[in-house]
Coordinates of N, CA and C in Angstrom, one line a residue:
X1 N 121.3 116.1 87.9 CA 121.7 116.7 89.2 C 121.0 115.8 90.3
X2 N 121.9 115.6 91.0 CA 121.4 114.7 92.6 C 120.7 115.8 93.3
X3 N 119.7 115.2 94.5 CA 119.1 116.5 94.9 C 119.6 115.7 96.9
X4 N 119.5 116.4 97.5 CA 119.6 115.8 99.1 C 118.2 116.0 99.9
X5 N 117.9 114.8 99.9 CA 116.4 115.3 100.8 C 116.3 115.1 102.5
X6 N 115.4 115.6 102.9 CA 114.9 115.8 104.6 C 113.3 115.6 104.7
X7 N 113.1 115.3 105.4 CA 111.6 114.6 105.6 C 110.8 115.8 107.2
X8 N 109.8 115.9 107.0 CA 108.9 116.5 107.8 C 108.1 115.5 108.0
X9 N 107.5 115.2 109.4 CA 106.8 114.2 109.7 C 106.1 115.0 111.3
X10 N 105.2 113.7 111.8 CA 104.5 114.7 112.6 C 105.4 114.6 114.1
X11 N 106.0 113.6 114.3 CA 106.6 113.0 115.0 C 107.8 113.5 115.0
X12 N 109.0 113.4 116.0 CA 110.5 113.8 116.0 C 110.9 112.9 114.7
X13 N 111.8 113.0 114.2 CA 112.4 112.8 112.9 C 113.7 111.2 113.6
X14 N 113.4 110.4 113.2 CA 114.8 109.1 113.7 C 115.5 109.5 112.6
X15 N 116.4 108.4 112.6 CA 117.8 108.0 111.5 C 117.1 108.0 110.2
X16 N 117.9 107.9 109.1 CA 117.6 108.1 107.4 C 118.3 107.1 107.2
X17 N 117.8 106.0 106.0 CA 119.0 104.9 105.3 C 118.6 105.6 104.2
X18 N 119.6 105.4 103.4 CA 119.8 105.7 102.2 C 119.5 104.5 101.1
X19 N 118.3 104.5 100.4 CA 117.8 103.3 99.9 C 117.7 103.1 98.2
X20 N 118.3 104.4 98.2 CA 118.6 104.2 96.2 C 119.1 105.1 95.9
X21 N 120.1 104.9 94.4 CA 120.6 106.1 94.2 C 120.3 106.2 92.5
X22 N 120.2 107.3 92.1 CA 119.7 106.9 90.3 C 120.6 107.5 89.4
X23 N 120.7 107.4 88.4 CA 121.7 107.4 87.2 C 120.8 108.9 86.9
X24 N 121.6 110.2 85.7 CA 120.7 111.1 85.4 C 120.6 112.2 86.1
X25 N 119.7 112.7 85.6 CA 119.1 113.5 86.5 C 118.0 113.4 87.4
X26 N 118.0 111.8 88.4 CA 117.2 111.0 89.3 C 118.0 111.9 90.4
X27 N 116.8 111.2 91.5 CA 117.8 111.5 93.1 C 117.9 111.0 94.1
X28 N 118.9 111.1 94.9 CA 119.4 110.2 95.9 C 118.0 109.7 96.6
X29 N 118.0 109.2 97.4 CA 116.6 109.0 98.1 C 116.6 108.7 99.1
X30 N 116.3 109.4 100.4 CA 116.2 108.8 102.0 C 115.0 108.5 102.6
X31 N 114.9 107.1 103.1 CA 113.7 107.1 103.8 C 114.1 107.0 105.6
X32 N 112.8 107.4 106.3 CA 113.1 107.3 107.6 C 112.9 106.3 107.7
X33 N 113.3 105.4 109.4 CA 113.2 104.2 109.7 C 112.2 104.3 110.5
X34 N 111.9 103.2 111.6 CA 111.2 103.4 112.6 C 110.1 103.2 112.9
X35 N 109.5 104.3 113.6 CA 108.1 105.3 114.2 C 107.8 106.3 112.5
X36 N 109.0 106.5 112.4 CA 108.7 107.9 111.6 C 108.3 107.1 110.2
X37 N 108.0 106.3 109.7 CA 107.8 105.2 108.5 C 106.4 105.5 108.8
X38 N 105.7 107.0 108.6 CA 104.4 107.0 108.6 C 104.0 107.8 107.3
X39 N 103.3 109.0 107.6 CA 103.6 110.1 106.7 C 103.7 111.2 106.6
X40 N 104.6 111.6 105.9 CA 105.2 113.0 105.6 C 104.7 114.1 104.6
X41 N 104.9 115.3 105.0 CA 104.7 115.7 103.6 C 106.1 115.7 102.7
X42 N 106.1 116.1 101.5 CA 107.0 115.8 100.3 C 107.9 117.6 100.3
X43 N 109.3 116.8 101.1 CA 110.2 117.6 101.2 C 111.6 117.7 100.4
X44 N 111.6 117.9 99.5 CA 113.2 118.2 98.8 C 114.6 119.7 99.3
X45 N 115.3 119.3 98.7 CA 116.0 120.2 98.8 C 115.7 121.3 98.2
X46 N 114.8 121.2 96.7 CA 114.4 122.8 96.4 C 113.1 123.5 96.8
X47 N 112.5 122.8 97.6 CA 111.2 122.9 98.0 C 110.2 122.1 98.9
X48 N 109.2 122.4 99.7 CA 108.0 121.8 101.0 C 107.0 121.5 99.4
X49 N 106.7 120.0 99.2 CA 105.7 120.0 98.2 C 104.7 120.0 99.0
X50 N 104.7 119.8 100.1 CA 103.2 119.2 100.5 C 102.7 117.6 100.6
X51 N 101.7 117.4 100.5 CA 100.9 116.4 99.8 C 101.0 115.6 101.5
X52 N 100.9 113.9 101.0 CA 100.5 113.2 102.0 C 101.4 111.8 101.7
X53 N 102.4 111.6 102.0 CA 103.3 110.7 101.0 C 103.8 109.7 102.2
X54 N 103.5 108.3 101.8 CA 103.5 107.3 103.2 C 105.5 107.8 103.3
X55 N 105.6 107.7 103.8 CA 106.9 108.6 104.7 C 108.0 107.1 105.2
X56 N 107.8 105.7 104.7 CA 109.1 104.8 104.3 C 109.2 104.8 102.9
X57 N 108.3 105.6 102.2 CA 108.8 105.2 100.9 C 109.6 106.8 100.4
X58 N 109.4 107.4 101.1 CA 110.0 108.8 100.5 C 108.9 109.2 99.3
X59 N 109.8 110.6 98.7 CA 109.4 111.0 97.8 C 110.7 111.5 96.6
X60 N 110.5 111.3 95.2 CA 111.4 111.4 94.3 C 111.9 112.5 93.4
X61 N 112.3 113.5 93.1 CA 112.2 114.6 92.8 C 113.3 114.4 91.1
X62 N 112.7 114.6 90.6 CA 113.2 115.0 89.0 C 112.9 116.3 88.5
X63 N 114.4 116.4 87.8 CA 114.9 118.1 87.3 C 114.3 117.8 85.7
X64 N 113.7 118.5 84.9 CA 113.0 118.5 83.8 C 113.8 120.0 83.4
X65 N 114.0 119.7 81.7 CA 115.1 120.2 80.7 C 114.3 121.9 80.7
X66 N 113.8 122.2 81.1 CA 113.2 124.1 80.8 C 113.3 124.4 82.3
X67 N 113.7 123.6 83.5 CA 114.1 124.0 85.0 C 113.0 123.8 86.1
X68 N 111.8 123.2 85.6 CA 111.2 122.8 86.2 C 111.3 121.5 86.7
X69 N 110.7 121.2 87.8 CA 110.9 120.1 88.9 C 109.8 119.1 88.5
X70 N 109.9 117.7 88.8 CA 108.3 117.2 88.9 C 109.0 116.0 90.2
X71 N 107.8 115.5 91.2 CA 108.1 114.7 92.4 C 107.1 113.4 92.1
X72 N 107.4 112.3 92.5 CA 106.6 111.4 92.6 C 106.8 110.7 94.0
X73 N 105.5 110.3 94.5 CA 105.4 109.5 95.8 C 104.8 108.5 95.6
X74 N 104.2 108.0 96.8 CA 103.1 106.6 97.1 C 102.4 107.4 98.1
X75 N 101.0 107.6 97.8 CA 100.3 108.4 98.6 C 99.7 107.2 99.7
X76 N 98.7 108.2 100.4 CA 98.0 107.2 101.4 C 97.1 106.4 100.9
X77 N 96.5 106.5 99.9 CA 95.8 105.0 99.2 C 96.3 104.1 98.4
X78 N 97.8 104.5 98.7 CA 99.0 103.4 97.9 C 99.0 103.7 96.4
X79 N 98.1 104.4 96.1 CA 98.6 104.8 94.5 C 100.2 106.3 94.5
X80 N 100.1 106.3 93.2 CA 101.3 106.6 93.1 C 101.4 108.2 92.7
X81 N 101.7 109.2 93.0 CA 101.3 110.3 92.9 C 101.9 111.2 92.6
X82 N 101.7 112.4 91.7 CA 103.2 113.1 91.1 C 102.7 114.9 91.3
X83 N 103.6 116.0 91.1 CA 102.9 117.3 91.0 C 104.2 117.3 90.8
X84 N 104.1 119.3 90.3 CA 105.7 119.7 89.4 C 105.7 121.1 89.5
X85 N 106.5 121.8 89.4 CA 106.3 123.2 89.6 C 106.4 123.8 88.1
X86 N 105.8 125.1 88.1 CA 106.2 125.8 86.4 C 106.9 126.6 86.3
X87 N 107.0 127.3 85.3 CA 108.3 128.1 85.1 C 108.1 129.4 86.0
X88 N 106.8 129.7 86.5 CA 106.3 130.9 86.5 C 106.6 130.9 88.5
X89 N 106.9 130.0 88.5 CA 107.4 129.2 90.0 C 106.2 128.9 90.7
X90 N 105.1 128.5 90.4 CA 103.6 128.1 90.9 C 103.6 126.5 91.0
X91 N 103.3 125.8 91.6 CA 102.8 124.5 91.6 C 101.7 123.9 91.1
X92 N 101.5 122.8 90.5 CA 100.1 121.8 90.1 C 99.9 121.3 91.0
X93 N 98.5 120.9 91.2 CA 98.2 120.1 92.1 C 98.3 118.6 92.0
X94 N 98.4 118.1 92.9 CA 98.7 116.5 93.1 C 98.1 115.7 92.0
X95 N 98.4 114.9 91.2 CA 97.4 114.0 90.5 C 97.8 112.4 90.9
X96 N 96.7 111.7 90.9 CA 97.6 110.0 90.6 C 97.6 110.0 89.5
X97 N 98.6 108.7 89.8 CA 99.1 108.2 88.7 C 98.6 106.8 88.6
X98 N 97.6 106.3 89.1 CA 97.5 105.2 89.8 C 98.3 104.4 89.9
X99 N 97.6 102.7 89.9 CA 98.8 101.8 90.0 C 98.5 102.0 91.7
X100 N 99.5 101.4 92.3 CA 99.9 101.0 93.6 C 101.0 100.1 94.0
X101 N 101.8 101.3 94.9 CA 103.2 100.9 95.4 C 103.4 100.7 96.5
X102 N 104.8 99.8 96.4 CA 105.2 99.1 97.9 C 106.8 99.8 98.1
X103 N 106.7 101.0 97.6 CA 108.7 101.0 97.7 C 108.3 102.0 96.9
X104 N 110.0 102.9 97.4 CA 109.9 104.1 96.4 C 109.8 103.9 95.2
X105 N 109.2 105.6 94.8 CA 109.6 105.4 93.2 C 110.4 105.7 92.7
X106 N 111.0 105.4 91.6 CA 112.2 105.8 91.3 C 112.2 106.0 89.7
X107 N 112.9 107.5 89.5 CA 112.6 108.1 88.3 C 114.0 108.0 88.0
X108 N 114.0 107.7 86.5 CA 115.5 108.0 85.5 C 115.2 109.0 84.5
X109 N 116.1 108.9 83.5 CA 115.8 109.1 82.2 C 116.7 110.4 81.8
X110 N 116.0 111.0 80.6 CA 117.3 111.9 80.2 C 116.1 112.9 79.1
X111 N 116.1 113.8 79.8 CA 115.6 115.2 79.4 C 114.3 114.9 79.5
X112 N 113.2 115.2 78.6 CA 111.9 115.2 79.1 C 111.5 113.5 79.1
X113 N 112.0 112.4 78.7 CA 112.1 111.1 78.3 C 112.4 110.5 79.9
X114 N 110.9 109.6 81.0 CA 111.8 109.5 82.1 C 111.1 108.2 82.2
X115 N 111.7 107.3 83.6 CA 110.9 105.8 83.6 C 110.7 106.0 84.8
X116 N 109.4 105.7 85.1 CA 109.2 105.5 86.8 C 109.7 103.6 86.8
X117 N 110.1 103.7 88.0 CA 109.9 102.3 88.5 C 109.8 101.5 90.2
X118 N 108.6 101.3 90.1 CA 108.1 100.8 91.6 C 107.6 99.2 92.0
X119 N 107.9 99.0 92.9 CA 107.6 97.8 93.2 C 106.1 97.6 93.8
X120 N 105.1 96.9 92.9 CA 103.7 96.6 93.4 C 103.5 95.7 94.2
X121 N 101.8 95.8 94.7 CA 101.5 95.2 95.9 C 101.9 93.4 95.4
X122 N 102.3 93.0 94.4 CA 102.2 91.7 93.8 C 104.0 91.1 94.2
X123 N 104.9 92.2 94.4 CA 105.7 92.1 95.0 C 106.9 92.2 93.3
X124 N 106.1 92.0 92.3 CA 107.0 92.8 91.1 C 106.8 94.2 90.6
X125 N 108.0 94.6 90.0 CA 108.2 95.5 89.6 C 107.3 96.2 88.5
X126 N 107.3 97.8 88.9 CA 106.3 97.8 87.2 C 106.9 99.2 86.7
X127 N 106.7 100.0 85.5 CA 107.1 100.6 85.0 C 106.5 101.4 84.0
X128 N 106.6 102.6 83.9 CA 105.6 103.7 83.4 C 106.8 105.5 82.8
X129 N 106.5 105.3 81.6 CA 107.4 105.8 80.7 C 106.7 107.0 80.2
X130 N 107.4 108.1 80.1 CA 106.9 109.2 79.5 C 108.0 109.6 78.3
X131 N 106.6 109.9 77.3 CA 107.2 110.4 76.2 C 108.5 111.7 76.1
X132 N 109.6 111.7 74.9 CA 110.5 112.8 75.5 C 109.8 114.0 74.7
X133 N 109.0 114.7 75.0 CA 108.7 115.6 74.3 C 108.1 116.4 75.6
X134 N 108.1 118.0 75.7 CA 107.2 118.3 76.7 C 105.7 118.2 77.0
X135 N 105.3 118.0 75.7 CA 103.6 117.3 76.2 C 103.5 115.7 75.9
X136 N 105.3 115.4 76.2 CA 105.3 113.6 76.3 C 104.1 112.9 77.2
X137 N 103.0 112.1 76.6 CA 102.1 111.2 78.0 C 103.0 110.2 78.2
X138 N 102.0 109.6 79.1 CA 102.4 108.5 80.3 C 102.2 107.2 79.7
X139 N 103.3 105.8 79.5 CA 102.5 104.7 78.9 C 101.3 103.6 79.9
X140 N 101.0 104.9 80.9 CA 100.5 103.7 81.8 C 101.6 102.7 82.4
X141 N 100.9 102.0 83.7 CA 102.0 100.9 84.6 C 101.8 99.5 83.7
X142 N 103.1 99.4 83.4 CA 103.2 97.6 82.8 C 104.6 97.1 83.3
X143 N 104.6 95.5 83.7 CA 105.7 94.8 83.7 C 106.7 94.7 82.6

């Protein structure tokens, strides 16, 4: 499912480009241009996540197989940051993920089995894979 997103920011809101789109159950992705390329909190179409998300890279919102949501950003210390809602409709709190990004993140994959993939301060790409199982872990960031 594609999700449509809108951004909160502190400032009036400029134009949106549209800077990725993903296969799956990934989602479209808008970032502001501008002024507004500061930071936002993490706004989807199913929900205000909060948090502190540098606001040109957006934030990513992935649909998980029991109906729960998980988002990933680039927070303000450049690492990479994820929270998810539960069944019970409550939220986790923010965790990193570390690593450090220059560009959205961008999640694929197919049922609980997903890839992040972000562009580091090194100016390549890196990639961090979860298991398909619901207590799938993370393989850590590698090229």
């Amino acid at each position: 499912m594609k999700h449509k997103f809108t951004w909160t920011a502190a400032s009036a809101l400029a134009g949106l480009t549209l800077v990725g789109t993903l296969a799956g159950t990934g989602s479209a992705v808008a970032a502001p241009t501008g002024a507004d390329a500061a930071l936002a909190s993490c706004v989807t179409s199913t929900r205000n996540w909060g948090g502190n998300i540098q606001n040109q890279y957006g934030c990513t919102e992935y649909g998980l197989p029991n109906g729960e949501q998980q988002v990933f950003g680039v927070g303000t210390d450049g690492a990479i940051w994820t929270r998810w809602s539960r069944t019970n409709g409550t939220l986790s709190s923010w965790t990193s993920m570390g690593g450090q990004g220059r560009s959205t993140v961008y999640a694929g994959g197919r049922g609980w089995a997903i890839t992040l993939q972000v562009r580091g301060t090194d100016g390549n790409w890196y990639y961090n894979n979860r298991g398909g199982t619901p207590s799938g872990g993370w393989s850590g960031w590698h090229r």
